[in-house]
Structure formats: structure tokens, C-alpha cells
Coordinates of C-alpha atoms and ligand atoms in Angstrom, one line a residue:
V1 CA -57.3 21.8 23.2
K2 CA -59.9 23.3 21.3
V3 CA -60.6 23.8 18.0
S4 CA -59.7 27.5 17.4
Q5 CA -62.7 29.6 17.5
P6 CA -63.4 32.4 15.1
R7 CA -62.7 35.8 16.3
A8 CA -63.2 39.5 15.7
D9 CA -60.5 40.7 13.7
E10 CA -59.1 44.2 13.4
A11 CA -56.6 44.0 10.9
H12 CA -59.1 42.4 8.4
P13 CA -62.6 43.2 9.2
V14 CA -65.1 40.9 7.7
K15 CA -65.0 40.8 4.3
T16 CA -67.5 42.4 1.9
I17 CA -69.4 39.5 0.5
S18 CA -69.9 39.8 -3.4
Q19 CA -72.4 37.4 -5.7
Q20 CA -73.5 34.2 -6.4
T21 CA -73.2 30.6 -4.6
L22 CA -73.2 30.1 -0.7
V23 CA -70.5 27.8 0.3
K24 CA -69.3 26.9 3.8
D25 CA -65.9 28.6 4.6
V26 CA -64.5 25.5 6.5
D27 CA -62.7 27.1 8.9
R28 CA -65.0 30.1 10.0
K29 CA -67.4 27.7 10.3
E30 CA -69.8 30.3 8.9
E31 CA -71.5 30.9 5.4
V32 CA -69.6 33.1 3.2
K33 CA -70.5 33.9 -0.6
L34 CA -68.0 32.9 -3.0
S35 CA -67.1 35.6 -5.9
S36 CA -68.1 34.1 -9.4
K37 CA -64.3 33.6 -10.3
P38 CA -61.2 34.2 -8.2
D39 CA -59.5 37.0 -10.1
V40 CA -55.9 35.5 -9.8
N41 CA -54.1 35.0 -12.6
L42 CA -52.4 31.7 -11.8
M43 CA -49.9 31.2 -14.4
S44 CA -48.5 34.3 -15.0
G45 CA -48.4 35.1 -11.2
N46 CA -49.9 38.7 -12.2
H47 CA -52.2 40.1 -9.4
S48 CA -52.3 43.4 -9.8
S49 CA -55.8 44.1 -11.1
P50 CA -56.6 47.4 -9.7
V51 CA -60.1 46.6 -8.5
R52 CA -60.3 43.2 -6.9
K53 CA -63.4 41.9 -5.4
P54 CA -62.6 40.0 -1.9
G55 CA -64.0 36.4 -2.4
V56 CA -62.6 33.0 -2.0
H57 CA -61.0 30.3 -4.0
K58 CA -60.1 26.8 -3.7
V59 CA -56.4 26.6 -2.5
L60 CA -53.9 26.5 -5.6
S61 CA -52.1 23.2 -5.6
L62 CA -49.4 24.9 -7.8
D63 CA -46.8 22.5 -8.4
A64 CA -44.1 23.2 -11.0
T65 CA -42.6 19.6 -10.4
N66 CA -45.7 17.7 -11.3
S67 CA -44.3 16.5 -14.1
P68 CA -40.3 16.5 -13.4
R69 CA -37.8 17.1 -15.9
D70 CA -36.2 13.7 -14.9
P71 CA -38.8 11.2 -13.6
N72 CA -36.3 8.5 -13.4
A73 CA -33.9 10.3 -11.2
V74 CA -33.0 9.0 -7.9
G75 CA -34.9 10.2 -5.0
Q76 CA -37.8 11.5 -7.4
F77 CA -41.4 11.6 -5.8
G78 CA -39.8 11.6 -2.4
Q79 CA -38.6 8.1 -2.8
A80 CA -36.2 6.4 -0.7
V81 CA -32.9 5.5 -2.2
I82 CA -31.1 2.6 -1.1
L83 CA -27.5 2.8 -2.2
P84 CA -25.5 -0.1 -3.1
G85 CA -22.8 -0.8 -0.2
S86 CA -19.8 0.0 -2.6
K87 CA -20.8 3.5 -1.6
D88 CA -20.7 3.2 2.2
A89 CA -17.2 5.1 2.2
E90 CA -18.4 7.8 0.2
V91 CA -21.1 7.9 2.1
M92 CA -19.5 8.1 5.5
K93 CA -16.8 10.4 4.2
R94 CA -19.6 13.2 3.4
W95 CA -21.9 12.7 6.3
D96 CA -20.2 15.0 8.9
E97 CA -20.7 17.7 6.1
G98 CA -24.6 18.0 7.1
H99 CA -25.0 15.2 9.6
F100 CA -27.2 13.6 6.8
N101 CA -26.6 11.8 3.6
V102 CA -25.0 14.4 1.8
Y103 CA -23.6 12.2 -0.7
L104 CA -27.1 11.0 -1.4
S105 CA -28.6 14.2 -1.5
D106 CA -26.3 15.5 -4.3
Q107 CA -27.5 12.8 -6.5
I108 CA -31.3 13.7 -6.3
P109 CA -32.9 16.9 -8.4
V110 CA -32.7 20.0 -6.7
D111 CA -36.4 20.3 -7.9
R112 CA -37.9 16.9 -7.2
A113 CA -41.4 16.0 -7.0
V114 CA -42.8 15.0 -3.4
P115 CA -46.0 12.9 -2.5
D116 CA -48.9 15.2 -1.8
T117 CA -49.4 14.3 1.9
R118 CA -52.2 16.6 3.0
P119 CA -55.5 15.1 4.3
E120 CA -57.8 14.6 1.2
S121 CA -60.2 17.3 1.9
C122 CA -57.3 20.1 2.0
A123 CA -57.3 20.7 -1.9
Q124 CA -61.2 21.5 -1.5
S125 CA -60.4 24.1 1.2
L126 CA -61.2 27.9 0.4
V127 CA -58.7 30.5 1.1
H128 CA -59.4 34.3 0.5
D129 CA -58.5 35.8 -2.9
D130 CA -56.5 38.8 -1.4
L131 CA -54.3 37.1 1.0
P132 CA -51.2 38.9 2.3
S133 CA -47.7 38.5 0.4
T134 CA -45.1 36.9 2.3
T135 CA -41.3 37.2 2.4
V136 CA -39.7 33.7 2.9
I137 CA -36.6 34.0 5.1
F138 CA -34.0 31.0 5.3
C139 CA -30.9 31.7 7.7
F140 CA -28.0 29.2 7.0
V141 CA -24.5 28.5 8.4
D142 CA -22.4 26.1 6.0
E143 CA -25.5 24.5 4.5
V144 CA -24.8 21.7 2.2
W145 CA -25.2 23.3 -1.4
S146 CA -28.0 20.6 -2.6
T147 CA -30.4 20.9 0.5
L148 CA -30.0 24.7 0.4
L149 CA -31.2 24.6 -3.3
R150 CA -33.5 22.1 -2.8
S151 CA -35.1 24.3 -0.2
V152 CA -35.6 27.3 -2.3
H153 CA -36.9 25.4 -5.4
S154 CA -39.5 23.9 -3.5
V155 CA -40.6 27.5 -2.5
L156 CA -40.5 28.6 -6.1
N157 CA -42.1 25.9 -7.6
R158 CA -44.9 25.3 -4.9
S159 CA -45.9 28.9 -4.0
P160 CA -48.4 31.0 -5.8
P161 CA -46.1 33.7 -7.2
H162 CA -48.4 36.7 -6.3
L163 CA -48.1 35.9 -2.5
L164 CA -44.3 35.1 -2.7
K165 CA -42.7 38.7 -2.6
E166 CA -39.2 37.6 -2.1
I167 CA -36.8 34.9 -0.6
I168 CA -34.3 36.4 1.3
L169 CA -31.2 34.2 2.2
V170 CA -29.0 35.2 5.3
D171 CA -26.0 33.6 5.2
D172 CA -24.8 33.5 9.0
A173 CA -21.2 34.1 8.4
S174 CA -20.7 30.8 6.4
T175 CA -17.2 29.6 5.5
K176 CA -17.4 27.6 2.6
D177 CA -16.4 28.5 -0.8
Y178 CA -19.4 27.6 -2.5
L179 CA -21.9 29.7 -0.5
K180 CA -20.1 32.5 -1.6
E181 CA -20.0 33.4 -5.7
Q182 CA -21.2 30.2 -6.8
L183 CA -24.3 31.0 -4.9
D184 CA -24.8 34.6 -6.1
K185 CA -24.5 33.3 -9.5
Y186 CA -26.8 30.5 -9.3
M187 CA -29.4 32.8 -7.4
S188 CA -29.0 35.6 -9.9
Q189 CA -31.5 33.5 -12.1
F190 CA -34.3 34.1 -9.7
P191 CA -35.3 37.9 -9.4
K192 CA -36.8 37.2 -6.2
V193 CA -34.2 35.6 -4.4
R194 CA -31.8 38.1 -2.1
I195 CA -28.7 37.1 -0.4
V196 CA -28.1 38.9 2.7
R197 CA -24.3 38.2 4.3
L198 CA -23.5 38.8 7.8
K199 CA -19.7 40.1 8.4
E200 CA -19.8 37.9 11.9
R201 CA -21.6 34.6 13.0
Q202 CA -24.8 36.2 14.6
G203 CA -26.4 32.6 15.2
L204 CA -30.0 31.9 13.7
I205 CA -31.9 34.3 16.1
R206 CA -30.4 37.3 15.0
A207 CA -29.8 36.2 11.5
R208 CA -33.8 35.9 11.4
L209 CA -33.8 39.3 12.7
A210 CA -31.3 40.5 9.9
G211 CA -33.7 39.1 7.4
A212 CA -36.9 40.3 8.9
A213 CA -35.3 44.0 9.0
V214 CA -35.2 44.1 5.1
A215 CA -38.2 42.2 4.4
K216 CA -40.9 43.8 2.0
G217 CA -43.8 41.2 2.4
E218 CA -46.7 41.9 4.7
V219 CA -46.0 38.4 6.2
L220 CA -42.7 36.8 7.6
T221 CA -42.4 33.1 6.9
F222 CA -39.3 31.4 8.4
L223 CA -38.1 28.3 7.2
D224 CA -35.0 26.0 8.1
S225 CA -32.5 25.5 4.9
H226 CA -32.9 21.9 4.6
I227 CA -36.8 21.9 3.8
E228 CA -38.9 20.7 1.1
C229 CA -42.3 22.7 0.9
N230 CA -45.3 20.5 -0.2
V231 CA -48.0 21.1 -2.6
G232 CA -50.4 24.2 -1.4
W233 CA -48.1 24.7 1.7
L234 CA -48.4 28.5 1.7
E235 CA -52.0 29.8 1.3
P236 CA -53.4 27.9 4.4
L237 CA -50.5 29.4 6.5
L238 CA -51.5 32.8 4.9
E239 CA -55.3 32.6 5.5
R240 CA -54.8 32.2 9.0
V241 CA -53.0 35.5 9.4
Y242 CA -55.6 37.0 7.4
L243 CA -58.4 35.9 9.7
D244 CA -56.3 37.1 12.4
R245 CA -53.3 38.9 12.4
K246 CA -52.5 37.6 15.8
K247 CA -52.5 33.9 14.5
V248 CA -49.1 32.5 14.1
P249 CA -49.6 29.2 12.0
C250 CA -46.8 26.6 11.6
P251 CA -47.0 23.9 8.9
V252 CA -46.8 20.2 10.0
I253 CA -43.2 19.3 9.9
E254 CA -42.7 16.0 8.2
V255 CA -39.5 14.2 7.9
I256 CA -37.2 14.0 5.3
S257 CA -34.8 10.7 6.1
D258 CA -31.4 11.6 7.0
K259 CA -30.3 8.4 5.5
D260 CA -32.5 7.6 2.3
M261 CA -33.6 11.2 1.8
S262 CA -37.5 9.4 1.6
Y263 CA -40.1 12.3 2.1
M264 CA -42.2 10.7 4.9
L265 CA -45.8 11.4 6.3
V266 CA -46.3 12.2 9.8
D267 CA -49.1 11.4 12.0
N268 CA -52.0 13.9 12.1
F269 CA -53.4 15.5 15.5
Q270 CA -49.6 16.3 16.8
R271 CA -49.3 19.2 18.8
G272 CA -46.0 21.1 20.1
I273 CA -45.5 21.0 24.0
F274 CA -42.6 21.4 26.3
K275 CA -41.6 19.3 29.3
W276 CA -39.1 20.7 32.1
P277 CA -36.7 22.0 31.9
L278 CA -38.2 23.7 28.8
V279 CA -37.5 20.7 26.4
F280 CA -39.5 20.6 23.4
G281 CA -41.4 17.8 22.3
W282 CA -44.3 16.3 20.3
S283 CA -47.5 14.8 21.9
P284 CA -50.7 13.4 20.3
V285 CA -53.9 15.5 20.8
P286 CA -55.9 13.4 23.2
E287 CA -58.5 11.2 21.4
N288 CA -61.2 12.3 23.8
V289 CA -60.6 15.8 22.9
I290 CA -60.4 15.1 19.3
K291 CA -63.9 13.3 19.9
K292 CA -65.3 16.0 21.9
N293 CA -64.6 18.8 19.8
N294 CA -65.5 16.8 16.7
M295 CA -61.9 17.5 15.4
K296 CA -61.5 16.9 11.3
D297 CA -57.9 16.2 10.1
T298 CA -57.7 19.6 8.4
D299 CA -58.5 21.8 11.6
P300 CA -55.9 24.0 13.0
I301 CA -54.4 22.5 16.3
R302 CA -53.7 25.1 18.9
C303 CA -50.0 24.2 20.2
P304 CA -48.6 25.4 23.4
V305 CA -45.1 25.9 21.5
M306 CA -43.9 25.6 18.3
A307 CA -41.0 23.3 17.2
G308 CA -39.0 26.8 16.1
G309 CA -38.0 26.7 12.6
L310 CA -41.1 27.0 10.6
F311 CA -43.8 29.6 11.0
S312 CA -45.5 32.7 9.5
I313 CA -46.2 35.7 11.3
D314 CA -48.0 38.9 10.6
K315 CA -44.7 41.2 10.1
K316 CA -46.1 44.3 12.1
Y317 CA -47.4 42.2 14.7
F318 CA -44.1 40.3 14.8
Y319 CA -42.3 43.7 15.8
E320 CA -45.2 44.7 18.1
L321 CA -44.1 41.6 20.1
G322 CA -40.6 42.9 20.2
A323 CA -39.4 40.3 17.7
Y324 CA -36.8 37.7 19.2
D325 CA -34.9 38.4 22.3
P326 CA -31.6 39.6 20.3
G327 CA -29.7 38.6 23.3
L328 CA -30.5 35.0 22.4
D329 CA -27.2 33.3 20.9
V330 CA -26.6 30.8 17.9
W331 CA -29.2 28.2 18.5
G332 CA -31.9 27.1 20.8
G333 CA -34.3 28.6 23.3
E334 CA -36.0 31.0 20.9
N335 CA -38.8 28.7 19.9
M336 CA -39.7 28.7 23.6
E337 CA -39.3 32.3 24.1
I338 CA -41.6 33.5 20.8
S339 CA -44.1 30.6 22.1
F340 CA -44.6 32.1 25.5
K341 CA -44.7 35.8 24.2
I342 CA -47.3 35.0 21.5
W343 CA -49.7 33.3 24.0
M344 CA -48.9 35.4 26.9
C345 CA -49.5 38.9 25.0
G346 CA -52.7 38.1 23.2
G347 CA -51.9 35.7 20.2
E348 CA -52.3 31.9 19.1
I349 CA -50.0 29.3 17.8
E350 CA -51.3 26.7 15.7
I351 CA -50.5 23.8 13.3
I352 CA -52.2 23.7 10.1
P353 CA -52.9 20.4 8.9
C354 CA -53.4 21.2 5.0
S355 CA -49.7 22.9 5.0
R356 CA -46.9 20.8 5.0
V357 CA -43.1 21.0 4.9
G358 CA -40.4 18.1 4.9
H359 CA -37.4 18.7 7.1
I360 CA -34.2 16.8 7.5
F361 CA -34.0 16.3 11.1
R362 CA -30.3 15.6 12.0
G363 CA -28.5 14.0 14.8
Q364 CA -26.2 16.6 15.6
N365 CA -25.6 20.2 14.8
P366 CA -23.2 20.4 11.5
Y367 CA -21.8 23.5 12.4
K368 CA -19.6 24.6 15.1
F369 CA -20.6 26.6 18.1
P370 CA -18.6 29.9 18.8
K371 CA -18.9 29.1 22.4
D372 CA -19.5 25.7 24.0
R373 CA -22.8 24.5 23.1
Q374 CA -24.4 23.5 26.1
K375 CA -23.4 26.6 27.9
T376 CA -25.1 28.5 24.9
V377 CA -28.3 26.9 25.0
E378 CA -28.5 27.0 28.6
R379 CA -27.8 30.6 29.0
N380 CA -30.5 31.3 26.3
L381 CA -33.0 29.1 28.2
A382 CA -32.1 30.9 31.6
R383 CA -32.9 34.3 29.8
V384 CA -36.1 33.0 28.9
A385 CA -37.1 31.8 32.2
E386 CA -35.9 35.0 34.0
V387 CA -38.5 37.1 31.7
W388 CA -41.2 34.6 31.2
L389 CA -42.0 32.0 33.8
D390 CA -42.5 34.1 36.7
E391 CA -42.4 31.7 39.9
Y392 CA -42.4 28.7 37.6
K393 CA -38.9 29.6 36.8
D394 CA -37.9 27.7 40.1
L395 CA -39.2 24.5 38.4
F396 CA -37.0 25.2 35.5
Y397 CA -33.8 25.6 37.8
G398 CA -35.0 22.5 39.7
H399 CA -34.5 20.4 36.8
G400 CA -30.9 20.2 36.5
Y401 CA -30.3 23.8 36.1
Q402 CA -29.2 25.0 39.6
H403 CA -26.0 25.8 38.6
L404 CA -27.1 28.6 36.5
L405 CA -28.6 30.1 39.9
D406 CA -25.0 31.1 40.3
K407 CA -24.4 34.5 38.7
K408 CA -20.6 33.9 38.9
V409 CA -20.7 30.9 36.8
I410 CA -22.8 32.3 34.0
N411 CA -23.6 35.6 33.0
I412 CA -26.8 35.7 31.2
G413 CA -26.5 39.4 30.3
N414 CA -29.2 42.3 30.7
L415 CA -32.7 41.9 30.6
T416 CA -34.1 45.1 31.2
E417 CA -35.5 45.5 27.8
Q418 CA -37.1 42.1 27.9
I419 CA -38.8 42.6 31.5
E420 CA -40.0 46.3 30.1
L421 CA -41.3 44.9 26.7
R422 CA -43.3 42.3 28.8
K423 CA -44.8 45.1 31.1
R424 CA -45.4 47.5 28.3
L425 CA -47.3 44.8 26.6
K426 CA -49.4 43.8 29.3
C427 CA -48.7 40.1 29.0
K428 CA -50.5 37.7 31.2
S429 CA -48.6 35.4 33.8
F430 CA -47.1 32.2 33.2
K431 CA -49.7 30.8 35.5
W432 CA -52.5 31.8 33.2
Y433 CA -50.8 30.5 30.3
L434 CA -50.2 26.9 32.0
E435 CA -53.7 26.8 33.0
N436 CA -55.3 28.2 30.0
V437 CA -53.0 27.2 26.9
F438 CA -51.3 23.9 28.5
P439 CA -53.6 22.9 31.3
D440 CA -52.9 19.1 30.5
M441 CA -49.3 19.7 31.1
D442 CA -47.9 16.6 33.4
T443 CA -47.1 17.8 36.8
P444 CA -43.4 16.7 37.6
V445 CA -43.4 14.0 40.3
V446 CA -40.0 14.3 41.9
K447 CA -38.5 11.8 44.1
A448 CA -35.4 12.4 46.3
E449 CA -33.3 9.5 45.3
G450 CA -30.2 8.4 46.9
L451 CA -31.2 9.6 50.0
T452 CA -34.4 7.3 49.5
T453 CA -36.4 9.1 51.5
S454 CA -40.2 7.9 52.3
L455 CA -43.0 9.4 54.2
N456 CA -45.2 6.8 56.0
K457 CA -48.3 7.9 57.6
Q458 CA -49.5 4.5 58.4
H459 CA -46.6 3.3 60.3
H460 CA -45.5 6.7 62.1
K461 CA -48.2 8.2 64.5
D462 CA -46.5 11.4 64.2
A463 CA -46.0 11.2 60.3
T464 CA -42.3 11.2 60.6
L465 CA -40.0 11.4 57.3
T466 CA -38.0 8.4 57.4
L467 CA -35.1 7.0 55.3
P468 CA -35.8 3.4 54.7
V469 CA -35.8 1.6 51.4
L470 CA -37.6 3.2 48.4
F471 CA -40.1 1.5 46.9
L472 CA -41.2 3.3 43.4
L473 CA -44.4 2.4 43.1
I474 CA -45.7 2.9 46.5
Q475 CA -47.8 6.3 46.3
N476 CA -46.8 7.5 50.2
Q477 CA -43.2 7.5 48.9
Q478 CA -43.8 9.9 46.1
F479 CA -43.3 13.5 46.5
N480 CA -43.7 16.7 44.4
Y481 CA -41.5 19.1 44.5
T482 CA -43.6 22.2 43.2
W483 CA -42.8 25.7 42.0
M484 CA -43.6 27.0 45.5
K485 CA -40.5 25.1 46.7
N486 CA -42.6 22.9 48.7
I487 CA -42.3 19.2 49.2
R488 CA -45.7 18.2 48.8
Q489 CA -47.5 14.5 49.0
Q490 CA -50.8 14.8 47.9
N491 CA -52.6 17.4 49.6
L492 CA -50.3 18.2 52.1
C493 CA -46.9 19.7 52.8
I494 CA -43.5 18.6 54.7
G495 CA -43.2 20.8 57.4
S496 CA -41.4 21.0 60.7
Q497 CA -43.1 19.3 63.7
N498 CA -44.4 21.7 66.4
S499 CA -41.9 20.2 69.1
G500 CA -38.4 18.9 68.1
S501 CA -36.5 18.7 65.0
G502 CA -38.7 16.1 63.0
F503 CA -40.7 16.6 60.2
A504 CA -44.8 16.4 59.7
L505 CA -47.0 16.5 57.2
T506 CA -48.4 20.1 57.9
L507 CA -46.6 23.4 57.6
C508 CA -44.8 23.9 54.2
I509 CA -41.3 25.3 54.4
N510 CA -38.1 24.9 52.7
C511 CA -36.6 21.4 53.4
N512 CA -33.0 21.5 53.9
S513 CA -32.0 19.4 56.5
S514 CA -31.1 15.9 57.4
E515 CA -28.9 14.0 59.1
P516 CA -28.8 10.0 59.3
Q517 CA -28.5 9.1 63.0
D518 CA -31.5 6.9 62.8
D519 CA -33.4 6.7 59.6
S520 CA -35.5 9.7 60.6
V521 CA -35.1 13.3 59.3
R522 CA -34.4 16.3 61.3
L523 CA -34.2 19.7 61.2
R524 CA -30.8 21.5 62.0
P525 CA -29.2 24.9 61.4
C526 CA -28.1 25.1 57.6
Q527 CA -24.3 24.0 57.4
P528 CA -23.2 24.7 53.5
S529 CA -20.6 22.0 54.0
S530 CA -22.8 19.2 55.4
V531 CA -23.3 16.6 52.7
F532 CA -26.4 15.7 54.8
Q533 CA -28.2 19.0 54.1
K534 CA -28.0 18.6 50.4
W535 CA -30.9 17.4 48.7
E536 CA -30.7 16.1 45.2
F537 CA -33.6 15.3 43.1
T538 CA -32.4 13.0 40.6
H539 CA -35.5 11.3 39.2
Y540 CA -38.0 12.9 37.1
Y541 CA -41.2 11.3 36.0
V542 CA -44.7 11.8 34.8
K543 CA -47.7 10.2 35.9
Ligands
UD2_601 C1 -35.2 23.3 15.7 C2 -35.8 24.4 14.9 C3 -35.1 25.2 14.2 C4 -34.5 26.5 15.6 C5 -33.8 25.2 16.5 C6 -33.8 25.8 18.2 C7 -37.3 23.1 13.3 C8 -37.6 22.3 12.2 N1 -36.4 23.3 13.5 O1 -33.9 22.9 15.3 O2 -35.5 26.1 13.4 O3 -35.8 26.6 16.0 O4 -34.8 24.2 16.8 O5 -33.1 27.1 18.0 O6 -38.0 23.6 14.0 N2 -28.6 28.5 11.6 C9 -27.7 29.8 11.4 N3 -26.7 30.0 12.3 C10 -26.3 29.4 13.3 C11 -27.1 28.3 13.7 C12 -28.2 27.7 13.0 O7 -28.2 30.4 10.3 O8 -25.5 29.8 14.1 C13 -29.5 28.1 10.6 C14 -29.3 26.6 10.2 O9 -28.5 26.6 9.1 C15 -30.6 26.2 9.9 C16 -31.3 26.9 11.0 O10 -30.6 28.0 11.4 O11 -30.8 26.8 8.8 C17 -31.8 26.0 12.0 O12 -31.0 25.2 12.7 P1 -30.7 23.7 12.6 O13 -31.5 23.1 11.2 O14 -29.4 23.3 13.3 O15 -31.8 23.5 13.7 P2 -32.9 22.2 14.1 O16 -33.7 21.9 13.1 O17 -32.0 21.1 14.9
MN602 MN1 -33.2 22.3 10.7

């Protein structure tokens, strides 16, 4: 991981610099001049002065909830609420509406204040006066009333008005009555809020596309519908897009407790990664990388993949990238798709520590999937694997998704357009991505369990593969199943012996035959019905 280097910027060539004091642009690590005064009229939100002198100003820590209407309300200032035990039944009764404490959420003001969790120097960082405006897109299906409202209020209250073009709420065919006229009526008090209603359930991917299609802002900012934006969240995101339109910045995603609704600070220096088979996760930036690059807690963190829900992207760039694959259904996998696409086709994904947004992480999706959930997600992932992973897709299928290779079992749909797009954009290979964006990814070590194979060079002159008891910690009993379909141990591959039907550590072949006469493994012609020719890799772990 490297701290992002400044790059030449096509969309926003270096700004003409005006007047006065020399200050350090913390991000660009170069000297820029600060205009005498930012010509942004903060309070009126009117930013239409015809002649604007580009310059920089301290990030606007606007927070209309600083002096809350009701400072004594429960959950105010993001604090945890412990309800008396007598409320348990009510809490339980309403839990499934959102798979979090809906009963409690309904007691908390929709415009509560939250603690400013940014690293200290964020309030001092500089952003340009002429940042692009953004459309915030929330798509939702059957979202809980109070969390949907809290999400919208947090954007309205904590975004500089001149940068917030509009908020688009895309209703993905919700079934709840309160999300119809009642929502229209409530939102009609905010001229910036628009509601787009989808006639049929499309899933979050196509719902986001529907919102993007009517957006008027220069930048799209996608958010989940159960979030709370923190103080100063927007400008640091827009600043990155301004510096380079191919940067895709994400806020730090903080945790709003599903139980007590408290707003919780998360650790710094976390980045988004994936493990096979395309499972998203968080991983701390290694200590030595932080030291080597002299990283500050405010520096952008480059991420191999994004979590998916919260990010800003230049609208034109989003469409140049072909937006999302519209063939992805309901939920899941689209974060992998857009992440690979961004990196492999010339962009960058970053987490911006000065931008923070709380999100309620739920144990389960509270809405129904039109088709089976697991099948939907694995179909989405297979589409992503087929388009973006090149030869590495075997590694995806090899981690428990072999059944997807049977086209009769699952129809992943037509991919022609996606493959064409990748060609047209001249995107780099997945190998390039792994080597350059995610070089420290753990190589999976795969052990053939059940068969308890082991290869014992010391005890067999000819390095025959035998099947004795497995000792997990013995190095020469550990194998890598590589993306080239080889079974590898350190530098050698398992191959057939020159004479006979045994195995040796030489040639690299597809290894698919064994029969337990004694404990040695032998090559035989393939017999699909033979259980002794089937190898199941059941155990995955990382070094
Ligand atoms: C994460 C992402 C989410 C998305 C998902 C993978 C974060 C914080 N969240 O899961 O944005 O990338 O991974 O796909 O990074 N929705 C619809 N229609 C549907 C299903 C969902 O509009 O058919 C809405 C839903 O109301 C919510 C958003 O899409 O606002 C994301 O769904 P989620 O909150 O269930 O996803 P999450 O946070 O578990
Ligand atoms: Mn969510």
C-alpha cells in the first residue's frame, strides 16, 4: 500500500493560483496559494457569484445539529441507549422489520447529533473552493421510517448546500404503506429531495442505475438508506474527485450499533480487501507500510476493493466505465465488479479518513429476495468472475463454487456486453491487478482433507504421493492448488512419474486419479463414477 501519489489531472488541470499566503496543500504535498477569502457564502448556500477565483478553504464543518432541538432526547449525540427490560418484548416484536433495534430507532430524533470522530487535523485540512456538486442517491426497499429519515437529515444537515445538488430516493418497489404518500408528503418540505419509484423490484444495482440516470450533479454519491453522515463528510470526498476524476473515494464506514443505536468510532488505517471466493473483508494496513510511507491518520488509504455501499464517483467517469453490470440482481457482488473495473481500467479506490459515515450493519437482509438468496449472490459473483478474473476465475470456482461450472445448474446470463466493454476500455489483466493493487494478498494454501494426502520426500526416494495420517503443521504435507490447476508444494508441482502410474514432484499436470490399494496414489484413466478419483478441497487457510 502506498500513499496515493498526486497525478496529472485531465479534468481539472492545475488551478490558476491567486494571491497571498503560502499554505501547504496537505493532500497534494505541494505548495499552493490560498485566496484571501473563500467566496463561499456558507449560511445562505448561495454559490452563484459569476466570477470565482479558485482557491482553497478549510473544510466546512457544517453541522446544523450542533445545538440539537432536543438535547435530552434518547440517543442524542450518538450515545448508547439501554432500554429497561420491560421493553424487551416490544424490541423483539419489531426487530425483524429491519433486523436491528427498530423500536429504539423510532425513539431517537431523526436529526440527532453525532460525535465528530474525524482525526483531529481533518478540521484544518484544505479543500478547493470550486468543488463539483453531487447528487446523493439512496436506494431502498422497505427501509424503516426513522432510519430512512435520519439518513436524509444527516445529508441535509451536514453537507454544504452549494455542493448538494439534490438527494434522490429510489424506492425499489417497497411494499410498506408508510413509504408511499406519507414519505412523499414528508419529503415535500425539502426541495432538494426527489423520489423515484420503480414499478418492479429491481435490486439495489439496477435501482442505483435508475437514480444515476436522472441525477443532475457532476458527482454521484451512493449511500445506504440506514446511515448517518458525520460532520464535514462531503467535501473531502469531492476534493479527491476534483484532484483526479478517476479517483473513487469512500468514507470511513463507522458502526451504528444494531442494538443500542450508539455511533461507534472505528480503527484508523483499515482497508477493503477480498478473500477467495470473492468475500469482502477489512484488513489493517500493515504497521511497516504505515511507517515506511510515513502515513498520517488523515492520508487517503488505497483499497483493493470497496465495501460497496458508500462512495462518490464522477458521473461521466461512472458511465465511461459502463456503470454497473445491469445483469447483477438484487444484492451482492457489485462491489467486486466496480472495484475490479475501476482499478483494472485506470482508476483508483480510496478510503478518506476525514470523511466518516455511520452505517447500521445488520445480521441479515431484512427484505425478501425474489429468488433464492444464495443462488442470487453466487450468480452475481460468477458473472463478475467470468468477466474480470481471467485465469484466476478457477480459483474462485475452486473455493466451493464448482457447481456453478455446470451451465445446466445455473444460467448466469449473457456476458457479451460486459466482455466487449472490458476490451473497449483496454483494461489491464487480473494478474496486473493482483501484482500492483493487491500484491500482499494471501495465497491460499489448500489441503486435500478427507483423503489425507501427504507428500513425503524424505521417506520416499521417488517422492511418491502417499496417504498416511495428516499432520496439519508439517510443511511437506501442505499443498497449494494454484490457479493454473496445479497442485504445488513449494517450488514443485505434482506430476506423473516417467514410468508407471505413480506421482512425483516434477511435471505439472491435472491431478485427478487415485485408488487406495496401498497408501500410494496412482494415475488411472478417468472414471467419472469412481469416488477415488474425486478430490475435494475442504480446507482453506492462509499463512
Ligand atoms: C453491503 C453494502 C451495500 C451493497 C452490498 C452488496 C455497505 C455499507 N453496504 O451490504 O451497499 O454494496 O454490500 O451488494 O457497504 N436495496 C434495494 N433493493 C434491494 C436490496 C437492497 O434498494 O433489492 C437497498 C437497501 O435498502 C439498502 C442498500 O440497497 O439501502 C444496500 O443493501 P443492504 O443495506 O442490505 O446491504 P449491506 O449493507 O448488507
Ligand atoms: Mn446497509
